[in-house]
CSV table of C-alpha atoms in Angstrom, one decimal:
chain,number,residue,atom,x,y,z
A,109,LEU,CA,63.8,-174.3,-17.7
A,110,SER,CA,62.4,-178.4,-19.1
A,111,PRO,CA,64.9,-180.9,-20.3
A,112,PRO,CA,66.3,-180.4,-24.0
A,113,GLU,CA,62.4,-182.2,-26.2
A,114,LEU,CA,64.0,-186.4,-26.7
A,115,THR,CA,64.1,-186.6,-30.4
A,116,GLY,CA,63.1,-190.0,-31.0
A,117,ALA,CA,62.2,-191.1,-28.3
A,118,LEU,CA,60.5,-195.1,-28.9
A,119,VAL,CA,56.7,-195.9,-26.4
A,120,ASP,CA,57.0,-199.0,-24.2
A,121,ASP,CA,56.5,-202.0,-26.5
A,122,GLU,CA,57.9,-200.0,-29.7
A,123,ILE,CA,61.3,-202.2,-29.1
A,124,ALA,CA,59.5,-205.4,-29.1
A,125,GLN,CA,57.7,-205.4,-32.0
A,126,ALA,CA,60.4,-203.7,-34.3
A,127,GLN,CA,62.4,-207.1,-32.6
A,128,ARG,CA,59.2,-209.2,-34.1
A,129,GLN,CA,59.3,-207.5,-37.3
A,130,ASP,CA,62.2,-208.3,-38.5
A,131,ILE,CA,64.3,-211.1,-40.1
A,132,GLU,CA,66.3,-212.4,-38.0
A,133,LEU,CA,65.3,-210.7,-34.6
A,134,GLY,CA,61.5,-212.6,-34.8
A,135,GLN,CA,63.3,-216.2,-36.0
A,136,LEU,CA,65.1,-215.9,-32.8
A,137,ILE,CA,62.5,-215.3,-30.5
A,138,GLU,CA,60.4,-217.3,-31.9
A,139,LEU,CA,62.6,-220.6,-31.3
A,140,LYS,CA,63.4,-219.1,-28.5
A,141,GLU,CA,59.9,-219.5,-27.3
A,142,LYS,CA,59.6,-222.4,-28.6
A,143,GLY,CA,62.2,-224.0,-26.6
A,144,LEU,CA,64.3,-224.5,-29.7
A,145,VAL,CA,67.9,-224.6,-30.9
A,146,LEU,CA,69.8,-223.2,-33.9
A,147,PRO,CA,69.0,-225.2,-37.4
A,148,GLU,CA,72.3,-226.2,-39.5
A,149,ASP,CA,72.8,-225.3,-42.7
A,150,SER,CA,70.5,-221.5,-41.1
A,151,PRO,CA,71.1,-217.8,-42.2
A,152,LEU,CA,71.2,-218.2,-37.4
A,153,GLN,CA,74.1,-219.9,-37.6
A,154,LYS,CA,76.1,-216.2,-36.5
A,155,TYR,CA,73.9,-216.7,-33.8
A,156,THR,CA,75.8,-220.0,-32.6
A,157,ARG,CA,77.9,-218.1,-30.3
A,158,LEU,CA,75.3,-215.7,-28.6
A,159,TRP,CA,72.6,-218.2,-28.3
A,160,PRO,CA,73.5,-219.5,-24.1
A,161,GLN,CA,74.1,-215.9,-23.3
A,162,LEU,CA,70.5,-214.8,-25.5
A,163,GLN,CA,67.2,-214.9,-24.0
A,164,MET,CA,63.1,-213.5,-23.7
A,165,LYS,CA,62.7,-211.4,-21.2
A,166,GLY,CA,59.1,-210.2,-20.8
A,167,SER,CA,58.8,-209.7,-24.5
A,168,ARG,CA,61.6,-207.8,-25.3
A,169,LEU,CA,65.0,-210.7,-26.7
A,170,VAL,CA,68.4,-209.8,-24.6
A,171,ARG,CA,71.1,-210.5,-24.3
A,172,LEU,CA,73.2,-212.0,-20.6
A,173,PRO,CA,76.4,-209.8,-19.5
A,174,PRO,CA,79.5,-213.1,-21.3
A,175,ALA,CA,81.3,-214.3,-17.4
A,176,ASN,CA,84.1,-211.9,-18.1
A,177,SER,CA,81.7,-208.5,-18.5
A,178,ASP,CA,81.0,-205.7,-16.0
A,179,ALA,CA,78.2,-205.0,-17.0
A,180,ALA,CA,75.6,-205.2,-14.4
A,181,SER,CA,72.7,-205.2,-16.9
A,182,PRO,CA,71.4,-207.4,-20.2
A,183,GLN,CA,71.7,-205.6,-23.1
A,184,VAL,CA,68.5,-205.1,-25.4
A,185,VAL,CA,69.7,-206.9,-28.8
A,186,LEU,CA,68.6,-203.7,-31.3
A,187,PRO,CA,66.7,-204.4,-34.5
A,188,ARG,CA,68.4,-202.7,-37.5
A,189,SER,CA,65.2,-200.6,-37.6
A,190,LEU,CA,65.7,-198.4,-34.2
A,191,ILE,CA,70.0,-198.3,-34.8
A,192,PRO,CA,69.2,-195.2,-36.3
A,193,LYS,CA,66.6,-193.9,-33.3
A,194,VAL,CA,69.2,-195.3,-31.1
A,195,LEU,CA,72.2,-193.8,-32.2
A,196,SER,CA,70.5,-190.4,-32.2
A,197,GLN,CA,69.4,-190.3,-28.8
A,198,LEU,CA,73.0,-191.7,-27.8
A,199,HIS,CA,75.5,-189.3,-30.1
A,200,SER,CA,72.9,-186.1,-31.6
A,201,THR,CA,71.2,-184.8,-28.5
A,202,PRO,CA,72.7,-181.8,-25.6
A,203,THR,CA,72.2,-185.6,-23.5
A,204,GLY,CA,74.4,-187.0,-26.6
A,205,GLY,CA,77.0,-184.1,-26.6
A,206,HIS,CA,78.7,-185.5,-30.1
A,207,LEU,CA,81.1,-186.9,-28.2
A,208,GLY,CA,83.5,-189.7,-30.0
A,209,VAL,CA,83.6,-192.5,-31.3
A,210,GLN,CA,85.1,-194.4,-28.3
A,211,LYS,CA,82.9,-192.6,-25.7
A,212,LEU,CA,80.0,-193.8,-27.7
A,213,GLN,CA,80.6,-197.5,-28.3
A,214,GLY,CA,80.8,-197.2,-24.5
A,215,LYS,CA,77.0,-196.1,-23.9
A,216,VAL,CA,76.4,-197.8,-27.0
A,217,LYS,CA,78.5,-201.6,-24.7
A,218,ASP,CA,75.9,-200.4,-21.7
A,219,CYS,CA,72.6,-201.0,-22.8
A,220,PHE,CA,72.7,-202.6,-26.4
A,221,PHE,CA,73.4,-205.5,-28.4
A,222,TRP,CA,73.4,-206.7,-32.1
A,223,LEU,CA,75.6,-208.0,-34.0
A,224,GLY,CA,78.1,-205.3,-35.9
A,225,TRP,CA,77.5,-202.9,-33.5
A,226,PHE,CA,81.2,-201.6,-32.4
A,227,HIS,CA,81.6,-201.1,-37.0
A,228,ASP,CA,78.3,-199.3,-37.4
A,229,VAL,CA,79.9,-197.2,-34.2
A,230,GLN,CA,81.9,-196.3,-35.9
A,231,LYS,CA,80.3,-195.7,-39.2
A,232,TRP,CA,77.8,-193.0,-37.7
A,233,CYS,CA,80.1,-190.8,-35.7
A,234,ARG,CA,83.1,-190.9,-38.5
A,235,GLU,CA,79.0,-189.7,-40.6
A,236,CYS,CA,78.3,-186.9,-38.7
A,237,THR,CA,78.7,-183.5,-40.1
A,238,ASP,CA,78.2,-181.6,-37.0
A,239,TYR,CA,81.0,-183.8,-35.3
A,240,ALA,CA,82.6,-183.8,-38.2
A,241,SER,CA,82.9,-180.2,-37.9
A,242,GLN,CA,83.9,-179.7,-34.6
A,243,LYS,CA,87.1,-182.1,-34.3
A,244,THR,CA,90.7,-180.4,-34.4
A,245,GLN,CA,93.2,-181.9,-36.5
A,246,GLY,CA,96.8,-180.9,-36.2
A,247,ARG,CA,99.4,-180.1,-32.9
A,248,THR,CA,101.7,-177.8,-32.5
A,249,PRO,CA,105.6,-179.9,-31.8
A,250,CYS,CA,106.3,-178.8,-28.2
A,251,ALA,CA,109.5,-180.1,-25.4
A,252,PRO,CA,109.0,-183.1,-24.2
A,253,LEU,CA,105.7,-183.8,-22.2
A,254,GLN,CA,106.4,-183.6,-18.2
A,255,THR,CA,103.4,-186.0,-16.9
A,256,CYS,CA,101.9,-185.4,-13.4
A,257,MET,CA,100.5,-188.5,-11.3
A,258,VAL,CA,97.4,-188.0,-9.3
A,259,LEU,CA,96.2,-191.1,-6.8
A,260,ARG,CA,93.5,-190.0,-5.0
A,261,ALA,CA,89.7,-187.8,-5.9
A,262,TYR,CA,89.8,-183.9,-5.9
A,263,GLU,CA,92.7,-184.6,-4.4
A,264,ARG,CA,93.8,-181.6,-6.9
A,265,VAL,CA,91.6,-179.3,-9.0
A,266,ALA,CA,92.1,-177.4,-11.6
A,267,LEU,CA,90.1,-173.5,-12.6
A,268,TYR,CA,90.0,-172.2,-15.3
A,269,VAL,CA,87.5,-168.9,-17.0
A,270,LEU,CA,86.8,-169.6,-20.6
A,271,GLY,CA,85.4,-166.3,-22.4
A,272,PRO,CA,84.7,-163.8,-23.0
A,273,LEU,CA,81.4,-165.2,-24.4
A,274,PRO,CA,78.1,-164.0,-26.5
A,275,GLU,CA,75.9,-162.1,-23.7
A,276,THR,CA,73.3,-164.6,-23.1
A,277,GLU,CA,69.4,-163.0,-21.1
A,278,ARG,CA,70.2,-163.9,-18.6
A,279,LYS,CA,73.5,-161.5,-18.6
A,280,ASN,CA,75.4,-164.2,-19.0
A,281,LYS,CA,79.0,-164.1,-20.6
A,282,TYR,CA,81.8,-166.2,-19.1
A,283,ILE,CA,82.1,-170.3,-17.3
A,284,LEU,CA,84.6,-171.2,-14.4
A,285,VAL,CA,85.8,-174.6,-15.4
A,286,ILE,CA,86.9,-176.2,-12.2
A,287,GLY,CA,87.9,-180.8,-13.2
A,288,ASP,CA,89.2,-183.0,-11.1
A,289,TYR,CA,92.9,-184.5,-12.6
A,290,PHE,CA,91.8,-188.4,-10.8
A,291,SER,CA,87.8,-189.2,-12.0
A,292,LYS,CA,87.8,-186.3,-14.6
A,293,TRP,CA,85.0,-185.0,-13.4
A,294,THR,CA,84.7,-181.1,-14.5
A,295,GLU,CA,81.8,-178.7,-13.8
A,296,ALA,CA,80.9,-176.1,-15.0
A,297,PHE,CA,79.0,-172.3,-14.0
A,298,PRO,CA,77.9,-169.5,-16.3
A,299,LEU,CA,79.1,-166.5,-15.7
A,300,PRO,CA,78.7,-162.4,-15.5
A,301,ASN,CA,82.0,-162.6,-15.0
A,302,GLN,CA,85.3,-163.6,-14.0
A,303,GLU,CA,86.3,-161.1,-10.5
A,304,ALA,CA,87.9,-163.4,-8.2
A,305,LEU,CA,84.5,-162.8,-5.2
A,306,THR,CA,82.2,-164.2,-7.6
A,307,ILE,CA,84.8,-167.7,-8.3
A,308,ALA,CA,86.3,-167.9,-4.5
A,309,LYS,CA,82.4,-167.9,-3.9
A,310,ILE,CA,81.2,-170.7,-6.5
A,311,LEU,CA,84.3,-172.4,-5.9
A,312,VAL,CA,83.5,-172.6,-1.6
A,313,GLU,CA,79.7,-173.1,-2.2
A,314,GLU,CA,78.9,-175.3,-5.8
A,315,TRP,CA,82.5,-177.3,-4.9
A,316,VAL,CA,84.5,-176.9,-1.9
A,317,CYS,CA,80.9,-177.5,-0.1
A,318,ARG,CA,79.8,-180.3,-2.0
A,319,PHE,CA,82.4,-182.7,-2.7
A,320,GLY,CA,85.5,-181.2,0.4
A,321,THR,CA,88.3,-179.2,0.3
A,322,PRO,CA,91.0,-180.4,-2.0
A,323,ARG,CA,94.7,-179.9,-1.7
A,324,SER,CA,95.9,-178.6,-4.8
A,325,ILE,CA,94.5,-176.5,-6.9
A,326,HIS,CA,96.0,-175.4,-10.0
A,327,SER,CA,94.4,-172.8,-12.4
A,328,ASP,CA,96.5,-170.3,-15.4
A,329,GLN,CA,98.2,-166.5,-14.3
A,330,GLY,CA,94.3,-164.4,-14.7
A,331,ARG,CA,94.6,-161.2,-12.1
A,332,SER,CA,91.1,-163.2,-10.7
A,333,PHE,CA,93.3,-167.0,-9.7
A,334,GLU,CA,96.6,-164.2,-9.2
A,335,SER,CA,94.3,-161.7,-7.0
A,336,ALA,CA,95.1,-161.1,-2.8
A,337,LEU,CA,91.4,-162.9,-2.4
A,338,PHE,CA,91.7,-165.4,-3.9
A,339,ARG,CA,95.2,-166.2,-2.7
A,340,GLU,CA,93.2,-165.8,0.6
A,341,THR,CA,91.0,-167.3,0.5
A,342,CYS,CA,93.3,-170.4,-0.4
A,343,GLN,CA,94.8,-169.8,2.9
A,344,LEU,CA,92.1,-170.0,5.0
A,345,LEU,CA,90.9,-173.1,3.4
A,346,ASN,CA,94.9,-174.8,3.6
A,347,ILE,CA,94.9,-175.0,-0.3
A,348,HIS,CA,98.0,-175.1,-2.2
A,349,LYS,CA,98.3,-173.3,-4.9
A,350,THR,CA,100.0,-173.7,-8.7
A,351,ARG,CA,99.9,-171.9,-11.8
A,352,THR,CA,100.7,-172.4,-15.4
A,353,SER,CA,103.4,-170.6,-17.0
A,354,SER,CA,102.7,-167.5,-18.8
A,355,TYR,CA,101.2,-167.3,-21.8
A,356,HIS,CA,101.9,-171.4,-21.8
A,357,PRO,CA,98.5,-173.1,-20.9
A,358,GLN,CA,99.0,-176.1,-22.0
A,359,SER,CA,100.4,-176.8,-18.8
A,360,ASP,CA,97.1,-177.0,-17.6
A,361,GLY,CA,95.9,-179.7,-20.6
A,362,LEU,CA,92.6,-180.8,-18.1
A,363,VAL,CA,90.6,-178.1,-18.9
A,364,GLU,CA,92.2,-177.1,-22.2
A,365,GLN,CA,91.4,-180.3,-23.5
A,366,PHE,CA,87.8,-180.4,-22.0
A,367,ASN,CA,87.9,-176.6,-22.8
A,368,ARG,CA,87.5,-177.4,-26.5
A,369,THR,CA,85.2,-180.3,-26.4
A,370,LEU,CA,81.9,-178.4,-24.1
A,371,LEU,CA,83.1,-175.1,-26.9
A,372,SER,CA,82.3,-178.1,-29.3
A,373,MET,CA,79.6,-179.4,-28.1
A,374,LEU,CA,77.8,-175.9,-27.0
A,375,SER,CA,79.0,-174.9,-31.3
A,376,LEU,CA,76.4,-177.9,-32.2
A,377,PHE,CA,72.5,-176.6,-30.3
A,378,VAL,CA,73.2,-173.0,-29.3
A,379,GLU,CA,70.4,-171.1,-31.3
A,380,ASP,CA,71.5,-168.9,-34.2
A,381,ASN,CA,71.5,-165.7,-31.6
A,382,GLN,CA,73.8,-167.9,-29.7
A,383,LEU,CA,71.9,-166.5,-26.8
A,384,ASN,CA,71.3,-169.7,-24.8
A,385,TRP,CA,73.8,-171.3,-24.3
A,386,ASP,CA,73.9,-170.8,-21.4
A,387,LEU,CA,71.3,-173.1,-20.1
A,388,LEU,CA,72.6,-176.2,-22.5
A,389,VAL,CA,75.5,-175.7,-20.1
A,390,THR,CA,74.2,-178.5,-18.1
A,391,TYR,CA,72.9,-180.4,-20.0
A,392,VAL,CA,76.1,-181.1,-21.9
A,393,MET,CA,77.7,-181.4,-17.9
A,394,MET,CA,75.6,-184.9,-18.9
A,395,ALA,CA,76.6,-186.0,-21.8
A,396,TYR,CA,80.4,-185.4,-20.8
A,397,CYS,CA,80.3,-187.1,-17.5
A,398,SER,CA,78.7,-190.3,-18.1
A,399,SER,CA,81.3,-190.7,-21.3
A,400,VAL,CA,84.1,-193.2,-20.6
A,401,HIS,CA,86.6,-190.7,-20.4
A,402,ALA,CA,90.6,-192.4,-21.8
A,403,SER,CA,92.8,-191.7,-19.7
A,404,THR,CA,90.8,-193.9,-16.5
A,405,GLY,CA,89.0,-196.4,-18.6
A,406,PHE,CA,85.6,-195.0,-16.7
A,407,THR,CA,82.7,-192.7,-16.7
A,408,PRO,CA,83.3,-190.3,-14.6
A,409,TYR,CA,80.1,-190.1,-12.6
A,410,LYS,CA,81.2,-193.9,-11.4
A,411,VAL,CA,84.8,-193.1,-10.7
A,412,VAL,CA,82.4,-190.4,-7.6
A,413,PHE,CA,79.4,-192.5,-7.0
A,414,GLY,CA,80.4,-196.7,-8.3
A,415,ARG,CA,77.7,-197.0,-10.8
A,416,GLU,CA,77.0,-195.2,-14.5
A,417,MET,CA,74.8,-192.3,-14.4
A,418,VAL,CA,71.2,-193.4,-15.6
A,419,LEU,CA,71.0,-191.8,-18.9
A,420,PRO,CA,67.3,-191.0,-20.7
A,421,VAL,CA,67.6,-193.0,-23.0
A,422,ASP,CA,67.2,-195.5,-19.9
A,423,ILE,CA,64.5,-194.7,-19.0
A,424,MET,CA,62.9,-193.6,-22.2
A,425,LEU,CA,63.3,-197.7,-23.4
A,426,ASP,CA,62.9,-198.7,-19.8
A,427,VAL,CA,66.5,-200.9,-19.9
A,428,GLY,CA,67.7,-202.6,-16.3
A,429,ALA,CA,65.0,-201.4,-14.5
A,430,GLU,CA,64.7,-205.0,-13.1
A,431,GLY,CA,67.0,-206.8,-10.7
A,432,THR,CA,68.7,-204.7,-10.7
A,433,GLY,CA,69.0,-203.3,-7.2
A,434,LEU,CA,71.4,-204.5,-4.0
A,435,SER,CA,70.5,-204.4,0.3
A,436,VAL,CA,73.3,-201.9,1.8
A,437,SER,CA,75.3,-205.7,3.0
A,438,GLU,CA,75.6,-206.1,0.1
A,439,TYR,CA,76.9,-203.1,-2.0
A,440,ILE,CA,78.8,-202.8,1.1
A,441,MET,CA,80.4,-206.6,0.1
A,442,SER,CA,81.5,-205.9,-2.6
A,443,GLN,CA,83.7,-203.2,-2.2
A,444,THR,CA,82.8,-201.6,-5.8
A,445,LEU,CA,84.3,-198.0,-5.3
A,446,SER,CA,87.8,-199.5,-3.9
A,447,ILE,CA,88.2,-201.8,-7.1
A,448,VAL,CA,87.3,-198.5,-9.7
A,449,MET,CA,89.6,-196.4,-7.3
A,450,GLU,CA,91.9,-199.2,-8.3
A,451,ALA,CA,91.5,-199.7,-11.9
A,452,VAL,CA,91.8,-196.4,-12.2
A,453,LYS,CA,94.9,-195.1,-11.3
A,454,LYS,CA,96.5,-198.7,-13.1
A,455,HIS,CA,94.7,-197.0,-15.9
A,456,GLN,CA,95.7,-193.9,-15.2
A,457,VAL,CA,99.3,-195.7,-15.0
A,458,LYS,CA,99.5,-196.6,-18.8
A,459,ALA,CA,97.3,-193.8,-19.8
A,460,ILE,CA,100.0,-191.8,-19.3
A,461,LYS,CA,102.6,-193.8,-19.7
A,462,THR,CA,101.3,-193.9,-23.4
A,463,THR,CA,100.5,-190.3,-23.5
A,464,LYS,CA,103.8,-189.1,-22.8
A,465,THR,CA,105.2,-191.4,-25.2
A,466,THR,CA,103.0,-190.3,-28.9
A,467,SER,CA,104.0,-187.1,-27.9
A,468,ASP,CA,107.6,-187.4,-27.3
A,469,ARG,CA,107.2,-189.2,-30.8
A,470,LEU,CA,105.4,-186.9,-32.9
A,471,ASN,CA,106.6,-183.9,-31.3
A,472,VAL,CA,110.2,-182.2,-32.5
A,473,PHE,CA,112.5,-180.7,-29.9
A,474,TYR,CA,116.0,-179.0,-30.5
A,475,LYS,CA,118.1,-179.2,-27.5
A,476,HIS,CA,120.1,-175.5,-26.9
A,477,THR,CA,124.2,-176.3,-27.4
A,478,THR,CA,126.3,-174.2,-25.0
A,479,HIS,CA,129.6,-173.4,-25.7
A,480,LYS,CA,130.5,-175.4,-23.0
A,481,ASP,CA,129.2,-178.3,-25.3
A,482,LEU,CA,130.9,-177.4,-28.1
A,483,LYS,CA,134.4,-177.1,-25.7
A,484,GLN,CA,133.8,-180.2,-24.4
A,485,LYS,CA,133.4,-181.7,-27.9
A,486,ASN,CA,136.6,-180.5,-29.1
């Protein structure tokens, strides 16, 4: 299977050429190459605050990361002519996934810069008809939200079987979703059936053998998860098994939210006959795991590996290819993973409080009054 075509790919010198052809960036490059400063009473004065950060890297104009930024490499200063091409690559391809505004802003911020980029990304998503058609509206009222805090990666994972979906040419009809509550790292596996043996085999071979044994597994009350085989598998691995309430999938919010995202992403790229969705799962998972998650403030990939994923657009534009490597000692001293873990914990505490406050404010909860309560009032 070959990767989906990278539409709008740029040739090696197209960025440098487009920068010089841009009216404003061309003047900035000329001033930088001659060692001059910005002229007074010039339209270029809007770059005054950024002037110390703008540097030439080879033939390209880049912006060095600000002192208070956690960015690892310079941002390419993008000319206006290339903005649609880059946003399309980051948003509208299978590896982009048509994800939301915040996730696209996170990907743009890692590699690129131009004046007004923040609002341009919002406008791009707002005008994307495919993204707008898949965006869900409204929420069902419910009782006050109960939250759960997880303090380390792979400690508690969620399982869910999505389907049945249209049967593909490879006889796949279901998707097994496994997600980690802490890092939000999620994997999806196309399946021909939802039998307990099939699910247990995937869980052990594709998750436990790669990431280790979780302390707890949370799932719905599907027959596969409640079977004797699956129960014995959990007992053998010393995994504590919990389940959602009957007919109440909201109590497994991690995978429920992800399922909507996954189906939305797949629907934008499948063929008309819907027989190739199982070939696209790995690509849309790449888009998901390389996007910033709202409840952690990091991409799932960075929480797990301590660095950002190298995306096709990074190779295509040769972004951050020079001067970003660390020696073993430097990597150990940086303590990247421990810093990320602590930041995730703090961000999750804040996100949980915000989610509960918002949920309880928007939802309606009717307290049941008993005869005992009425007697006490009287």
